[in-house]
């Protein structure tokens, strides 16, 4: 009798914990999606023309794009880009390709710019349009804070390229980021059926050690509260917090923000095979094997887990991929790297790709999709590029290495 009584007490405490109902059935249906990279936050390798057209080699990110140009000139270029890079027809095409999610990177400066910061604003109406378009076509949106004050990683895709991240070293930076998350959570409160996920920080540089990891873990906890309680009351949202692994092994995060004390937390891991000398030196078969080997760690994690960025690229040859003015490891033009081969035929227009390369791209794409679906799904980076078709979902669809429906596999046993 005593045992039964205890069990009833435990059940009585459950309804609050079970009341979390995300806008998408994570854990039972797979996330299949794509990133809208380089749209509301510029990346030189995605749109090299925007940077080349400035005629100024010092313009290497969105910070310097505003810093070293006349305001009206820069604003005009940005507005044209925002209006044309992603339109409703892109969202329609993404839905038609059988995808169910889009992840939209955006910088903090869309919401708030501090004194002396050269960022140009105007992105928010486009974010709101994208959410409306997604709603029209039955897609789900992940709003992803991709750049934070001081830069969380020093990458150009944080908005501000620098030798070492400074976000973590200044409590004001972190507080400003908290405020941005509160703004995003408030903006989309009650819209879980279109914006089921907020990702509070993309790719923080956890590899620098505890100086990043300590404030980051506190930030993730604070973000959970900011995302879960957007109404200024005790009313809870059903919005998922998607936290990046900060380049730590998944085992580092075992037991972090897990039920019953936390509900609706998803881990985001990014898997690329191009950003080290060893990666770009691998054979095609080794790349496929490496993708298949991710299954053992992905398949038994204790939170919902998605691979929020990945790509079928196997070289770092795309122009400016490592930064504007920086070369590639593959052809030895990156500082300290060793020549493996010419970049010709590996990047640029798909019209220059051999049939065997395109066949490989299909195999590698499928090996990754199969593997990442042993977790809770995936979002490929990225939907479109100016001149790096190996990275483009749109180009893959047009040229046959990505199927018109992501479940239509030609190599279903590739990992067996």
Short mmCIF file of N, CA, C and O in Angstrom, two decimals, residues 167-168 171 174-175 178 200-201 210-226 241 243 252-253 256-257 262:
data_model
loop_
_atom_site.label_atom_id
_atom_site.label_comp_id
_atom_site.label_asym_id
_atom_site.label_seq_id
_atom_site.Cartn_x
_atom_site.Cartn_y
_atom_site.Cartn_z
N UNK A 167 32.83 38.07 -26.08
CA UNK A 167 31.48 38.06 -25.50
C UNK A 167 31.52 37.64 -24.03
O UNK A 167 30.91 38.28 -23.16
N UNK A 168 32.27 36.60 -23.74
CA UNK A 168 32.26 35.97 -22.43
C UNK A 168 33.00 36.78 -21.37
O UNK A 168 32.84 36.54 -20.17
N UNK A 171 30.37 41.21 -18.65
CA UNK A 171 29.01 40.92 -18.22
C UNK A 171 27.97 41.76 -18.95
O UNK A 171 26.83 41.33 -19.16
N UNK A 174 26.92 39.94 -22.03
CA UNK A 174 26.02 38.83 -21.73
C UNK A 174 24.62 39.35 -21.39
O UNK A 174 23.61 38.81 -21.85
N UNK A 175 24.57 40.43 -20.62
CA UNK A 175 23.26 41.01 -20.26
C UNK A 175 22.54 41.51 -21.50
O UNK A 175 21.32 41.35 -21.63
N UNK A 178 21.09 38.51 -23.14
CA UNK A 178 19.88 38.11 -22.40
C UNK A 178 18.68 38.95 -22.84
O UNK A 178 17.58 38.42 -23.07
N UNK A 200 19.52 30.26 -28.48
CA UNK A 200 20.01 31.52 -27.89
C UNK A 200 21.44 31.89 -28.24
O UNK A 200 21.82 33.03 -28.00
N UNK A 201 22.24 30.97 -28.81
CA UNK A 201 23.61 31.36 -29.19
C UNK A 201 24.24 30.32 -30.10
O UNK A 201 24.39 29.16 -29.71
N UNK A 210 37.27 27.18 -19.68
CA UNK A 210 36.28 27.55 -18.68
C UNK A 210 35.92 29.04 -18.74
O UNK A 210 34.83 29.42 -18.30
N UNK A 211 36.81 29.86 -19.28
CA UNK A 211 36.48 31.29 -19.39
C UNK A 211 35.26 31.49 -20.29
O UNK A 211 34.53 32.47 -20.13
N UNK A 212 35.03 30.56 -21.21
CA UNK A 212 33.80 30.57 -22.00
C UNK A 212 32.73 29.67 -21.38
O UNK A 212 31.57 30.06 -21.25
N UNK A 213 33.11 28.46 -20.99
CA UNK A 213 32.10 27.49 -20.58
C UNK A 213 31.35 27.89 -19.31
O UNK A 213 30.15 27.64 -19.19
N UNK A 214 32.03 28.53 -18.37
CA UNK A 214 31.35 28.91 -17.13
C UNK A 214 30.26 29.95 -17.38
O UNK A 214 29.10 29.73 -17.02
N UNK A 215 30.58 31.09 -18.01
CA UNK A 215 29.50 32.04 -18.27
C UNK A 215 28.47 31.50 -19.27
O UNK A 215 27.30 31.84 -19.19
N UNK A 216 28.92 30.63 -20.19
CA UNK A 216 27.98 30.08 -21.18
C UNK A 216 26.92 29.22 -20.51
O UNK A 216 25.72 29.31 -20.84
N UNK A 217 27.34 28.37 -19.58
CA UNK A 217 26.35 27.51 -18.91
C UNK A 217 25.34 28.35 -18.14
O UNK A 217 24.14 28.06 -18.16
N UNK A 218 25.81 29.40 -17.48
CA UNK A 218 24.88 30.30 -16.80
C UNK A 218 23.94 30.97 -17.80
O UNK A 218 22.73 31.11 -17.56
N UNK A 219 24.51 31.36 -18.94
CA UNK A 219 23.69 32.00 -19.99
C UNK A 219 22.61 31.04 -20.52
O UNK A 219 21.47 31.44 -20.77
N UNK A 220 22.97 29.77 -20.69
CA UNK A 220 21.99 28.78 -21.15
C UNK A 220 20.86 28.62 -20.14
O UNK A 220 19.68 28.51 -20.50
N UNK A 221 21.21 28.60 -18.84
CA UNK A 221 20.19 28.51 -17.80
C UNK A 221 19.29 29.75 -17.81
O UNK A 221 18.06 29.65 -17.72
N UNK A 222 19.91 30.92 -17.93
CA UNK A 222 19.13 32.15 -17.96
C UNK A 222 18.24 32.20 -19.20
O UNK A 222 17.09 32.65 -19.15
N UNK A 223 18.79 31.73 -20.32
CA UNK A 223 18.01 31.71 -21.56
C UNK A 223 16.82 30.77 -21.45
O UNK A 223 15.74 31.05 -21.98
N UNK A 224 17.01 29.67 -20.75
CA UNK A 224 15.88 28.75 -20.53
C UNK A 224 14.73 29.50 -19.85
O UNK A 224 13.58 29.43 -20.29
N UNK A 225 15.06 30.23 -18.82
CA UNK A 225 14.04 31.01 -18.13
C UNK A 225 13.42 32.08 -19.02
O UNK A 225 12.20 32.28 -19.02
N UNK A 226 14.27 32.75 -19.80
CA UNK A 226 13.77 33.81 -20.67
C UNK A 226 12.87 33.27 -21.78
O UNK A 226 11.91 33.93 -22.20
N UNK A 241 14.08 25.49 -26.14
CA UNK A 241 15.41 26.11 -26.12
C UNK A 241 16.39 25.15 -26.79
O UNK A 241 16.57 24.02 -26.35
N UNK A 243 20.18 24.54 -27.57
CA UNK A 243 21.51 25.02 -27.16
C UNK A 243 22.60 24.32 -27.95
O UNK A 243 22.56 23.10 -28.16
N UNK A 252 30.05 15.58 -22.62
CA UNK A 252 30.27 16.70 -21.70
C UNK A 252 28.94 17.18 -21.12
O UNK A 252 28.86 17.64 -19.98
N UNK A 253 27.88 17.08 -21.95
CA UNK A 253 26.58 17.66 -21.60
C UNK A 253 25.63 16.64 -20.97
O UNK A 253 24.47 16.99 -20.71
N UNK A 256 22.67 17.57 -18.53
CA UNK A 256 22.49 19.03 -18.54
C UNK A 256 21.07 19.40 -18.99
O UNK A 256 20.64 19.00 -20.07
N UNK A 257 20.39 20.19 -18.19
CA UNK A 257 19.05 20.69 -18.51
C UNK A 257 18.10 19.57 -18.93
O UNK A 257 17.36 19.70 -19.91
N UNK A 262 13.84 20.38 -16.22
CA UNK A 262 13.80 21.18 -17.45
C UNK A 262 12.97 20.44 -18.48
O UNK A 262 13.06 19.22 -18.59
#
